[in-house]
């Protein structure tokens, strides 16, 4: 429950900040051009019976704008006078046009009002990335420094990789670290540069490996190789009952040799599959009963032990950061801005490039709603990870909002560009119907994404 609350608080804080600033972008340009903003709300405020749906509201003296917080935390809105938006205020559009309305302004001013939110979100992401680099620097472990090499799955081995190979780069450049960018580069590469047994060599790749398949495969396409050497043993666990100690090495389980901690967890995954097929308590107990072979001071020993109900032995190994010395690149205040901009643009390019997988069967299953987004936040409060995640969400919010879908900013931008080119406005009837269509489409996508979350939680995906 504590982990859930911590993630929920981080999610709400990040989304609240991003929505406020996004709507603030619209608000800024509207006020700049003398357009009246009637309501500025964080979250939506659909009325319920006699209640107007506002948790808080205030209208300053001599102001045309009511500020408030709604009860439905699905975003926010800035109700601009004389504009067809998600408020569906069609009565206002029947009245004579006023000089302070959105519809009375030149197309270029209306265009800036509409892109204001996206612009703020994108600039905010670049600013956050810059400040992260300024305050914390850029800490990472270069893949070429992972001297124990990597562990590859069956698909990767079919291309010519071998366990223990050290990934260095592709024909497009050297890998920085072990990250999604590395996977992306491998999926598009025709050549992978590696170090095998101390010698530099290259492996031919097809140039079109399915990135989503690489990431979702169990085991995954490639992982850093972690030795199956025990770093600590938890109390009152099967490992403690066996007498395992720091420095012991797991070398086998149930007659299967283990060459790394990666292989050990793979074998536990096999047991998990067997557990799902177990029909009786006796079947489950049989799956949980494991024979472990371990070595201490080069002397091997064997023990039969019952694993925990979630198939754990109860020991920890060193993390990647414990095995290798991280590299930290520091940035001065002014140096951080070009570096942050480059980082943010790279994140955007990667996200946009990966969108093509959304239109595949596996990609559609990967779409997540609020639960999936919330789970991306760390289970403990960490300001570095919080700001990094907030910047990433800001980029996603900017990109998704600029898509040419009616009801989104991008839909309005599309119609404004059409008007600027043809010198003709789309009819109000068309705009209202487009808004209804776009809003309905967004609701369906939201339901689909959150249904995926529920199905994953229930174990059906």
PDB file of N, CA and C in Angstrom, residues 234-334:
ATOM      1  N   UNK A 234      18.929 -13.337   2.778  1.00  0.00           N
ATOM      2  CA  UNK A 234      17.857 -12.811   3.615  1.00  0.00           C
ATOM      3  C   UNK A 234      17.493 -13.827   4.689  1.00  0.00           C
ATOM      4  N   UNK A 235      17.113 -13.301   5.849  1.00  0.00           N
ATOM      5  CA  UNK A 235      16.794 -14.149   6.987  1.00  0.00           C
ATOM      6  C   UNK A 235      15.502 -14.927   6.745  1.00  0.00           C
ATOM      7  N   UNK A 236      15.449 -16.126   7.356  1.00  0.00           N
ATOM      8  CA  UNK A 236      14.243 -16.969   7.327  1.00  0.00           C
ATOM      9  C   UNK A 236      13.776 -17.272   5.909  1.00  0.00           C
ATOM     10  N   UNK A 237      14.732 -17.560   5.035  1.00  0.00           N
ATOM     11  CA  UNK A 237      14.437 -17.921   3.657  1.00  0.00           C
ATOM     12  C   UNK A 237      15.046 -19.283   3.357  1.00  0.00           C
ATOM     13  N   UNK A 238      14.639 -19.940   2.263  1.00  0.00           N
ATOM     14  CA  UNK A 238      15.258 -21.220   1.907  1.00  0.00           C
ATOM     15  C   UNK A 238      16.781 -21.130   1.805  1.00  0.00           C
ATOM     16  N   UNK A 239      17.298 -20.002   1.289  1.00  0.00           N
ATOM     17  CA  UNK A 239      18.751 -19.838   1.171  1.00  0.00           C
ATOM     18  C   UNK A 239      19.411 -19.850   2.546  1.00  0.00           C
ATOM     19  N   UNK A 240      18.757 -19.209   3.523  1.00  0.00           N
ATOM     20  CA  UNK A 240      19.302 -19.194   4.889  1.00  0.00           C
ATOM     21  C   UNK A 240      19.263 -20.590   5.491  1.00  0.00           C
ATOM     22  N   UNK A 241      18.175 -21.330   5.250  1.00  0.00           N
ATOM     23  CA  UNK A 241      18.067 -22.693   5.780  1.00  0.00           C
ATOM     24  C   UNK A 241      19.115 -23.623   5.175  1.00  0.00           C
ATOM     25  N   UNK A 242      19.476 -23.346   3.905  1.00  0.00           N
ATOM     26  CA  UNK A 242      20.516 -24.136   3.243  1.00  0.00           C
ATOM     27  C   UNK A 242      21.896 -23.836   3.797  1.00  0.00           C
ATOM     28  N   UNK A 243      22.029 -22.665   4.431  1.00  0.00           N
ATOM     29  CA  UNK A 243      23.335 -22.252   4.937  1.00  0.00           C
ATOM     30  C   UNK A 243      24.173 -21.527   3.901  1.00  0.00           C
ATOM     31  N   UNK A 244      23.512 -20.991   2.848  1.00  0.00           N
ATOM     32  CA  UNK A 244      24.265 -20.254   1.838  1.00  0.00           C
ATOM     33  C   UNK A 244      24.895 -19.007   2.454  1.00  0.00           C
ATOM     34  N   UNK A 245      26.059 -18.633   1.949  1.00  0.00           N
ATOM     35  CA  UNK A 245      26.815 -17.509   2.496  1.00  0.00           C
ATOM     36  C   UNK A 245      27.255 -16.572   1.371  1.00  0.00           C
ATOM     37  N   UNK A 246      27.615 -15.371   1.769  1.00  0.00           N
ATOM     38  CA  UNK A 246      28.164 -14.406   0.818  1.00  0.00           C
ATOM     39  C   UNK A 246      29.395 -15.004   0.148  1.00  0.00           C
ATOM     40  N   UNK A 247      29.454 -14.927  -1.170  1.00  0.00           N
ATOM     41  CA  UNK A 247      30.575 -15.477  -1.926  1.00  0.00           C
ATOM     42  C   UNK A 247      30.284 -16.827  -2.540  1.00  0.00           C
ATOM     43  N   UNK A 248      29.243 -17.533  -2.044  1.00  0.00           N
ATOM     44  CA  UNK A 248      28.865 -18.799  -2.660  1.00  0.00           C
ATOM     45  C   UNK A 248      28.354 -18.545  -4.084  1.00  0.00           C
ATOM     46  N   UNK A 249      28.520 -19.546  -4.942  1.00  0.00           N
ATOM     47  CA  UNK A 249      28.124 -19.404  -6.340  1.00  0.00           C
ATOM     48  C   UNK A 249      27.147 -20.506  -6.709  1.00  0.00           C
ATOM     49  N   UNK A 250      25.985 -20.117  -7.264  1.00  0.00           N
ATOM     50  CA  UNK A 250      25.004 -21.098  -7.733  1.00  0.00           C
ATOM     51  C   UNK A 250      25.480 -21.637  -9.085  1.00  0.00           C
ATOM     52  N   UNK A 251      25.587 -22.956  -9.198  1.00  0.00           N
ATOM     53  CA  UNK A 251      26.088 -23.543 -10.445  1.00  0.00           C
ATOM     54  C   UNK A 251      25.087 -24.484 -11.096  1.00  0.00           C
ATOM     55  N   UNK A 252      23.948 -24.736 -10.413  1.00  0.00           N
ATOM     56  CA  UNK A 252      22.961 -25.616 -11.023  1.00  0.00           C
ATOM     57  C   UNK A 252      21.657 -25.618 -10.263  1.00  0.00           C
ATOM     58  N   UNK A 253      20.562 -25.912 -10.965  1.00  0.00           N
ATOM     59  CA  UNK A 253      19.250 -26.061 -10.343  1.00  0.00           C
ATOM     60  C   UNK A 253      18.469 -27.123 -11.093  1.00  0.00           C
ATOM     61  N   UNK A 254      17.999 -28.134 -10.338  1.00  0.00           N
ATOM     62  CA  UNK A 254      17.207 -29.233 -10.912  1.00  0.00           C
ATOM     63  C   UNK A 254      17.901 -29.906 -12.086  1.00  0.00           C
ATOM     64  N   UNK A 255      19.202 -30.095 -11.964  1.00  0.00           N
ATOM     65  CA  UNK A 255      19.964 -30.777 -12.998  1.00  0.00           C
ATOM     66  C   UNK A 255      20.362 -29.908 -14.174  1.00  0.00           C
ATOM     67  N   UNK A 256      19.985 -28.623 -14.171  1.00  0.00           N
ATOM     68  CA  UNK A 256      20.341 -27.701 -15.243  1.00  0.00           C
ATOM     69  C   UNK A 256      21.540 -26.859 -14.810  1.00  0.00           C
ATOM     70  N   UNK A 257      22.608 -26.840 -15.615  1.00  0.00           N
ATOM     71  CA  UNK A 257      23.768 -26.014 -15.250  1.00  0.00           C
ATOM     72  C   UNK A 257      23.417 -24.524 -15.296  1.00  0.00           C
ATOM     73  N   UNK A 258      23.999 -23.746 -14.406  1.00  0.00           N
ATOM     74  CA  UNK A 258      23.764 -22.314 -14.323  1.00  0.00           C
ATOM     75  C   UNK A 258      25.094 -21.595 -14.478  1.00  0.00           C
ATOM     76  N   UNK A 259      25.211 -20.764 -15.522  1.00  0.00           N
ATOM     77  CA  UNK A 259      26.470 -20.062 -15.763  1.00  0.00           C
ATOM     78  C   UNK A 259      26.418 -18.595 -15.338  1.00  0.00           C
ATOM     79  N   UNK A 260      25.241 -18.154 -14.859  1.00  0.00           N
ATOM     80  CA  UNK A 260      25.084 -16.758 -14.467  1.00  0.00           C
ATOM     81  C   UNK A 260      23.791 -16.610 -13.676  1.00  0.00           C
ATOM     82  N   UNK A 261      23.626 -15.456 -13.059  1.00  0.00           N
ATOM     83  CA  UNK A 261      22.375 -15.181 -12.358  1.00  0.00           C
ATOM     84  C   UNK A 261      21.234 -15.064 -13.366  1.00  0.00           C
ATOM     85  N   UNK A 262      21.557 -14.602 -14.578  1.00  0.00           N
ATOM     86  CA  UNK A 262      20.550 -14.522 -15.638  1.00  0.00           C
ATOM     87  C   UNK A 262      19.962 -15.902 -15.910  1.00  0.00           C
ATOM     88  N   UNK A 263      20.840 -16.904 -16.012  1.00  0.00           N
ATOM     89  CA  UNK A 263      20.384 -18.263 -16.299  1.00  0.00           C
ATOM     90  C   UNK A 263      19.577 -18.821 -15.128  1.00  0.00           C
ATOM     91  N   UNK A 264      19.984 -18.473 -13.909  1.00  0.00           N
ATOM     92  CA  UNK A 264      19.257 -18.925 -12.725  1.00  0.00           C
ATOM     93  C   UNK A 264      17.823 -18.391 -12.732  1.00  0.00           C
ATOM     94  N   UNK A 265      17.663 -17.094 -13.030  1.00  0.00           N
ATOM     95  CA  UNK A 265      16.308 -16.515 -13.077  1.00  0.00           C
ATOM     96  C   UNK A 265      15.505 -17.085 -14.244  1.00  0.00           C
ATOM     97  N   UNK A 266      16.182 -17.434 -15.345  1.00  0.00           N
ATOM     98  CA  UNK A 266      15.484 -18.072 -16.470  1.00  0.00           C
ATOM     99  C   UNK A 266      14.895 -19.415 -16.036  1.00  0.00           C
ATOM    100  N   UNK A 267      15.666 -20.177 -15.261  1.00  0.00           N
ATOM    101  CA  UNK A 267      15.187 -21.471 -14.784  1.00  0.00           C
ATOM    102  C   UNK A 267      14.032 -21.302 -13.798  1.00  0.00           C
ATOM    103  N   UNK A 268      14.081 -20.248 -12.997  1.00  0.00           N
ATOM    104  CA  UNK A 268      12.951 -19.966 -12.110  1.00  0.00           C
ATOM    105  C   UNK A 268      11.715 -19.612 -12.932  1.00  0.00           C
ATOM    106  N   UNK A 269      11.926 -18.972 -14.086  1.00  0.00           N
ATOM    107  CA  UNK A 269      10.818 -18.668 -14.987  1.00  0.00           C
ATOM    108  C   UNK A 269      10.172 -19.940 -15.518  1.00  0.00           C
ATOM    109  N   UNK A 270      10.994 -20.962 -15.789  1.00  0.00           N
ATOM    110  CA  UNK A 270      10.458 -22.261 -16.220  1.00  0.00           C
ATOM    111  C   UNK A 270       9.571 -22.845 -15.123  1.00  0.00           C
ATOM    112  N   UNK A 271      10.018 -22.714 -13.872  1.00  0.00           N
ATOM    113  CA  UNK A 271       9.229 -23.218 -12.754  1.00  0.00           C
ATOM    114  C   UNK A 271       7.912 -22.442 -12.608  1.00  0.00           C
ATOM    115  N   UNK A 272       7.946 -21.149 -12.887  1.00  0.00           N
ATOM    116  CA  UNK A 272       6.717 -20.350 -12.829  1.00  0.00           C
ATOM    117  C   UNK A 272       5.695 -20.858 -13.841  1.00  0.00           C
ATOM    118  N   UNK A 273       6.174 -21.201 -15.044  1.00  0.00           N
ATOM    119  CA  UNK A 273       5.275 -21.750 -16.060  1.00  0.00           C
ATOM    120  C   UNK A 273       4.678 -23.079 -15.591  1.00  0.00           C
ATOM    121  N   UNK A 274       5.511 -23.889 -14.924  1.00  0.00           N
ATOM    122  CA  UNK A 274       5.034 -25.175 -14.406  1.00  0.00           C
ATOM    123  C   UNK A 274       4.034 -24.954 -13.270  1.00  0.00           C
ATOM    124  N   UNK A 275       4.252 -23.899 -12.490  1.00  0.00           N
ATOM    125  CA  UNK A 275       3.355 -23.624 -11.365  1.00  0.00           C
ATOM    126  C   UNK A 275       1.963 -23.254 -11.855  1.00  0.00           C
ATOM    127  N   UNK A 276       1.887 -22.528 -12.958  1.00  0.00           N
ATOM    128  CA  UNK A 276       0.567 -22.147 -13.488  1.00  0.00           C
ATOM    129  C   UNK A 276      -0.214 -23.368 -13.970  1.00  0.00           C
ATOM    130  N   UNK A 277       0.519 -24.436 -14.320  1.00  0.00           N
ATOM    131  CA  UNK A 277      -0.146 -25.660 -14.784  1.00  0.00           C
ATOM    132  C   UNK A 277      -0.477 -26.615 -13.635  1.00  0.00           C
ATOM    133  N   UNK A 278       0.046 -26.317 -12.432  1.00  0.00           N
ATOM    134  CA  UNK A 278      -0.203 -27.189 -11.285  1.00  0.00           C
ATOM    135  C   UNK A 278      -1.674 -27.141 -10.896  1.00  0.00           C
ATOM    136  N   UNK A 279      -2.283 -28.300 -10.650  1.00  0.00           N
ATOM    137  CA  UNK A 279      -3.710 -28.369 -10.342  1.00  0.00           C
ATOM    138  C   UNK A 279      -3.991 -28.643  -8.875  1.00  0.00           C
ATOM    139  N   UNK A 280      -3.045 -29.265  -8.193  1.00  0.00           N
ATOM    140  CA  UNK A 280      -3.249 -29.602  -6.779  1.00  0.00           C
ATOM    141  C   UNK A 280      -2.123 -29.026  -5.941  1.00  0.00           C
ATOM    142  N   UNK A 281      -2.334 -29.028  -4.624  1.00  0.00           N
ATOM    143  CA  UNK A 281      -1.303 -28.547  -3.708  1.00  0.00           C
ATOM    144  C   UNK A 281      -0.061 -29.414  -3.800  1.00  0.00           C
ATOM    145  N   UNK A 282      -0.271 -30.697  -4.028  1.00  0.00           N
ATOM    146  CA  UNK A 282       0.875 -31.605  -4.169  1.00  0.00           C
ATOM    147  C   UNK A 282       1.687 -31.262  -5.415  1.00  0.00           C
ATOM    148  N   UNK A 283       0.989 -30.911  -6.502  1.00  0.00           N
ATOM    149  CA  UNK A 283       1.691 -30.515  -7.731  1.00  0.00           C
ATOM    150  C   UNK A 283       2.516 -29.257  -7.488  1.00  0.00           C
ATOM    151  N   UNK A 284       1.933 -28.298  -6.771  1.00  0.00           N
ATOM    152  CA  UNK A 284       2.642 -27.050  -6.478  1.00  0.00           C
ATOM    153  C   UNK A 284       3.862 -27.310  -5.615  1.00  0.00           C
ATOM    154  N   UNK A 285       3.702 -28.163  -4.618  1.00  0.00           N
ATOM    155  CA  UNK A 285       4.829 -28.475  -3.736  1.00  0.00           C
ATOM    156  C   UNK A 285       5.944 -29.166  -4.507  1.00  0.00           C
ATOM    157  N   UNK A 286       5.570 -29.995  -5.458  1.00  0.00           N
ATOM    158  CA  UNK A 286       6.574 -30.683  -6.280  1.00  0.00           C
ATOM    159  C   UNK A 286       7.367 -29.686  -7.118  1.00  0.00           C
ATOM    160  N   UNK A 287       6.680 -28.680  -7.675  1.00  0.00           N
ATOM    161  CA  UNK A 287       7.361 -27.659  -8.469  1.00  0.00           C
ATOM    162  C   UNK A 287       8.301 -26.845  -7.588  1.00  0.00           C
ATOM    163  N   UNK A 288       7.845 -26.525  -6.362  1.00  0.00           N
ATOM    164  CA  UNK A 288       8.643 -25.693  -5.451  1.00  0.00           C
ATOM    165  C   UNK A 288       9.843 -26.426  -4.869  1.00  0.00           C
ATOM    166  N   UNK A 289       9.849 -27.744  -4.919  1.00  0.00           N
ATOM    167  CA  UNK A 289      10.978 -28.518  -4.378  1.00  0.00           C
ATOM    168  C   UNK A 289      12.101 -28.543  -5.411  1.00  0.00           C
ATOM    169  N   UNK A 290      13.185 -27.865  -5.084  1.00  0.00           N
ATOM    170  CA  UNK A 290      14.281 -27.698  -6.049  1.00  0.00           C
ATOM    171  C   UNK A 290      15.595 -28.239  -5.493  1.00  0.00           C
ATOM    172  N   UNK A 291      16.395 -28.786  -6.405  1.00  0.00           N
ATOM    173  CA  UNK A 291      17.746 -29.243  -6.054  1.00  0.00           C
ATOM    174  C   UNK A 291      18.743 -28.192  -6.514  1.00  0.00           C
ATOM    175  N   UNK A 292      19.462 -27.612  -5.570  1.00  0.00           N
ATOM    176  CA  UNK A 292      20.387 -26.520  -5.840  1.00  0.00           C
ATOM    177  C   UNK A 292      21.821 -27.013  -5.704  1.00  0.00           C
ATOM    178  N   UNK A 293      22.620 -26.754  -6.723  1.00  0.00           N
ATOM    179  CA  UNK A 293      24.059 -27.047  -6.667  1.00  0.00           C
ATOM    180  C   UNK A 293      24.793 -25.722  -6.529  1.00  0.00           C
ATOM    181  N   UNK A 294      25.666 -25.620  -5.510  1.00  0.00           N
ATOM    182  CA  UNK A 294      26.417 -24.380  -5.291  1.00  0.00           C
ATOM    183  C   UNK A 294      27.870 -24.700  -4.981  1.00  0.00           C
ATOM    184  N   UNK A 295      28.706 -23.728  -5.193  1.00  0.00           N
ATOM    185  CA  UNK A 295      30.142 -23.906  -4.964  1.00  0.00           C
ATOM    186  C   UNK A 295      30.613 -22.914  -3.915  1.00  0.00           C
ATOM    187  N   UNK A 296      31.456 -23.419  -2.989  1.00  0.00           N
ATOM    188  CA  UNK A 296      32.082 -22.580  -1.969  1.00  0.00           C
ATOM    189  C   UNK A 296      33.567 -22.914  -1.945  1.00  0.00           C
ATOM    190  N   UNK A 297      34.365 -21.883  -2.265  1.00  0.00           N
ATOM    191  CA  UNK A 297      35.817 -22.091  -2.333  1.00  0.00           C
ATOM    192  C   UNK A 297      36.160 -23.223  -3.295  1.00  0.00           C
ATOM    193  N   UNK A 298      35.479 -23.205  -4.461  1.00  0.00           N
ATOM    194  CA  UNK A 298      35.693 -24.171  -5.552  1.00  0.00           C
ATOM    195  C   UNK A 298      35.223 -25.580  -5.215  1.00  0.00           C
ATOM    196  N   UNK A 299      34.602 -25.776  -4.047  1.00  0.00           N
ATOM    197  CA  UNK A 299      34.077 -27.086  -3.665  1.00  0.00           C
ATOM    198  C   UNK A 299      32.554 -27.068  -3.824  1.00  0.00           C
ATOM    199  N   UNK A 300      32.023 -28.003  -4.617  1.00  0.00           N
ATOM    200  CA  UNK A 300      30.595 -28.022  -4.876  1.00  0.00           C
ATOM    201  C   UNK A 300      29.833 -28.823  -3.828  1.00  0.00           C
ATOM    202  N   UNK A 301      28.591 -28.412  -3.575  1.00  0.00           N
ATOM    203  CA  UNK A 301      27.708 -29.115  -2.658  1.00  0.00           C
ATOM    204  C   UNK A 301      26.301 -29.060  -3.232  1.00  0.00           C
ATOM    205  N   UNK A 302      25.448 -29.952  -2.798  1.00  0.00           N
ATOM    206  CA  UNK A 302      24.082 -30.027  -3.308  1.00  0.00           C
ATOM    207  C   UNK A 302      23.096 -30.051  -2.154  1.00  0.00           C
ATOM    208  N   UNK A 303      21.981 -29.349  -2.325  1.00  0.00           N
ATOM    209  CA  UNK A 303      20.940 -29.336  -1.301  1.00  0.00           C
ATOM    210  C   UNK A 303      19.580 -29.320  -1.978  1.00  0.00           C
ATOM    211  N   UNK A 304      18.612 -30.035  -1.388  1.00  0.00           N
ATOM    212  CA  UNK A 304      17.235 -30.009  -1.863  1.00  0.00           C
ATOM    213  C   UNK A 304      16.419 -29.173  -0.891  1.00  0.00           C
ATOM    214  N   UNK A 305      15.737 -28.182  -1.414  1.00  0.00           N
ATOM    215  CA  UNK A 305      15.053 -27.200  -0.580  1.00  0.00           C
ATOM    216  C   UNK A 305      13.719 -26.838  -1.201  1.00  0.00           C
ATOM    217  N   UNK A 306      12.773 -26.417  -0.369  1.00  0.00           N
ATOM    218  CA  UNK A 306      11.476 -25.955  -0.874  1.00  0.00           C
ATOM    219  C   UNK A 306      11.516 -24.443  -1.044  1.00  0.00           C
ATOM    220  N   UNK A 307      11.312 -23.980  -2.254  1.00  0.00           N
ATOM    221  CA  UNK A 307      11.316 -22.551  -2.531  1.00  0.00           C
ATOM    222  C   UNK A 307      10.086 -21.882  -1.915  1.00  0.00           C
ATOM    223  N   UNK A 308      10.113 -20.572  -1.804  1.00  0.00           N
ATOM    224  CA  UNK A 308       8.963 -19.827  -1.284  1.00  0.00           C
ATOM    225  C   UNK A 308       7.785 -19.971  -2.248  1.00  0.00           C
ATOM    226  N   UNK A 309       6.548 -19.654  -1.810  1.00  0.00           N
ATOM    227  CA  UNK A 309       5.394 -19.772  -2.715  1.00  0.00           C
ATOM    228  C   UNK A 309       5.543 -18.974  -4.009  1.00  0.00           C
ATOM    229  N   UNK A 310       6.319 -17.864  -3.967  1.00  0.00           N
ATOM    230  CA  UNK A 310       6.550 -17.108  -5.201  1.00  0.00           C
ATOM    231  C   UNK A 310       7.858 -17.515  -5.880  1.00  0.00           C
ATOM    232  N   UNK A 311       8.338 -18.735  -5.533  1.00  0.00           N
ATOM    233  CA  UNK A 311       9.498 -19.359  -6.181  1.00  0.00           C
ATOM    234  C   UNK A 311      10.773 -18.528  -6.026  1.00  0.00           C
ATOM    235  N   UNK A 312      11.068 -18.135  -4.810  1.00  0.00           N
ATOM    236  CA  UNK A 312      12.299 -17.405  -4.509  1.00  0.00           C
ATOM    237  C   UNK A 312      13.164 -18.257  -3.593  1.00  0.00           C
ATOM    238  N   UNK A 313      14.500 -18.110  -3.772  1.00  0.00           N
ATOM    239  CA  UNK A 313      15.435 -18.813  -2.898  1.00  0.00           C
ATOM    240  C   UNK A 313      15.804 -17.933  -1.703  1.00  0.00           C
ATOM    241  N   UNK A 314      15.894 -16.619  -1.949  1.00  0.00           N
ATOM    242  CA  UNK A 314      16.103 -15.707  -0.833  1.00  0.00           C
ATOM    243  C   UNK A 314      17.508 -15.166  -0.710  1.00  0.00           C
ATOM    244  N   UNK A 315      18.133 -14.829  -1.852  1.00  0.00           N
ATOM    245  CA  UNK A 315      19.454 -14.206  -1.787  1.00  0.00           C
ATOM    246  C   UNK A 315      19.530 -13.065  -2.783  1.00  0.00           C
ATOM    247  N   UNK A 316      20.519 -12.208  -2.615  1.00  0.00           N
ATOM    248  CA  UNK A 316      20.743 -11.075  -3.503  1.00  0.00           C
ATOM    249  C   UNK A 316      22.115 -11.212  -4.145  1.00  0.00           C
ATOM    250  N   UNK A 317      22.233 -10.702  -5.368  1.00  0.00           N
ATOM    251  CA  UNK A 317      23.532 -10.627  -6.033  1.00  0.00           C
ATOM    252  C   UNK A 317      23.888  -9.160  -6.225  1.00  0.00           C
ATOM    253  N   UNK A 318      25.107  -8.896  -6.630  1.00  0.00           N
ATOM    254  CA  UNK A 318      25.504  -7.516  -6.873  1.00  0.00           C
ATOM    255  C   UNK A 318      24.737  -6.938  -8.059  1.00  0.00           C
ATOM    256  N   UNK A 319      24.419  -5.668  -7.952  1.00  0.00           N
ATOM    257  CA  UNK A 319      23.792  -4.968  -9.071  1.00  0.00           C
ATOM    258  C   UNK A 319      24.864  -4.595 -10.094  1.00  0.00           C
ATOM    259  N   UNK A 320      24.404  -4.163 -11.266  1.00  0.00           N
ATOM    260  CA  UNK A 320      25.335  -3.715 -12.299  1.00  0.00           C
ATOM    261  C   UNK A 320      26.208  -2.577 -11.781  1.00  0.00           C
ATOM    262  N   UNK A 321      25.580  -1.653 -11.033  1.00  0.00           N
ATOM    263  CA  UNK A 321      26.335  -0.520 -10.488  1.00  0.00           C
ATOM    264  C   UNK A 321      27.344  -0.970  -9.453  1.00  0.00           C
ATOM    265  N   UNK A 322      27.104  -2.140  -8.827  1.00  0.00           N
ATOM    266  CA  UNK A 322      28.065  -2.675  -7.859  1.00  0.00           C
ATOM    267  C   UNK A 322      29.209  -3.419  -8.521  1.00  0.00           C
ATOM    268  N   UNK A 323      28.927  -3.956  -9.708  1.00  0.00           N
ATOM    269  CA  UNK A 323      29.970  -4.717 -10.423  1.00  0.00           C
ATOM    270  C   UNK A 323      30.908  -3.783 -11.176  1.00  0.00           C
ATOM    271  N   UNK A 324      30.337  -2.752 -11.815  1.00  0.00           N
ATOM    272  CA  UNK A 324      31.125  -1.840 -12.642  1.00  0.00           C
ATOM    273  C   UNK A 324      31.111  -0.426 -12.052  1.00  0.00           C
ATOM    274  N   UNK A 325      32.164   0.313 -12.307  1.00  0.00           N
ATOM    275  CA  UNK A 325      32.262   1.685 -11.833  1.00  0.00           C
ATOM    276  C   UNK A 325      31.534   2.616 -12.801  1.00  0.00           C
ATOM    277  N   UNK A 326      30.463   3.274 -12.331  1.00  0.00           N
ATOM    278  CA  UNK A 326      29.748   4.200 -13.226  1.00  0.00           C
ATOM    279  C   UNK A 326      30.618   5.397 -13.614  1.00  0.00           C
ATOM    280  N   UNK A 327      30.333   5.954 -14.773  1.00  0.00           N
ATOM    281  CA  UNK A 327      31.000   7.152 -15.260  1.00  0.00           C
ATOM    282  C   UNK A 327      30.036   8.324 -15.110  1.00  0.00           C
ATOM    283  N   UNK A 328      30.498   9.442 -14.581  1.00  0.00           N
ATOM    284  CA  UNK A 328      29.647  10.626 -14.421  1.00  0.00           C
ATOM    285  C   UNK A 328      30.238  11.792 -15.191  1.00  0.00           C
ATOM    286  N   UNK A 329      29.422  12.371 -16.059  1.00  0.00           N
ATOM    287  CA  UNK A 329      29.831  13.559 -16.802  1.00  0.00           C
ATOM    288  C   UNK A 329      29.129  14.767 -16.200  1.00  0.00           C
ATOM    289  N   UNK A 330      29.899  15.716 -15.723  1.00  0.00           N
ATOM    290  CA  UNK A 330      29.355  16.916 -15.094  1.00  0.00           C
ATOM    291  C   UNK A 330      29.120  18.008 -16.137  1.00  0.00           C
ATOM    292  N   UNK A 331      28.095  18.847 -15.872  1.00  0.00           N
ATOM    293  CA  UNK A 331      27.771  19.948 -16.772  1.00  0.00           C
ATOM    294  C   UNK A 331      27.658  21.248 -15.982  1.00  0.00           C
ATOM    295  N   UNK A 332      28.254  22.307 -16.519  1.00  0.00           N
ATOM    296  CA  UNK A 332      28.046  23.624 -15.959  1.00  0.00           C
ATOM    297  C   UNK A 332      26.652  24.118 -16.311  1.00  0.00           C
ATOM    298  N   UNK A 333      26.230  25.232 -15.710  1.00  0.00           N
ATOM    299  CA  UNK A 333      24.876  25.720 -15.916  1.00  0.00           C
ATOM    300  C   UNK A 333      24.595  25.975 -17.399  1.00  0.00           C
ATOM    301  N   UNK A 334      25.458  26.703 -18.065  1.00  0.00           N
ATOM    302  CA  UNK A 334      25.214  27.027 -19.468  1.00  0.00           C
ATOM    303  C   UNK A 334      25.470  25.827 -20.377  1.00  0.00           C
TER     304      UNK A 334
END
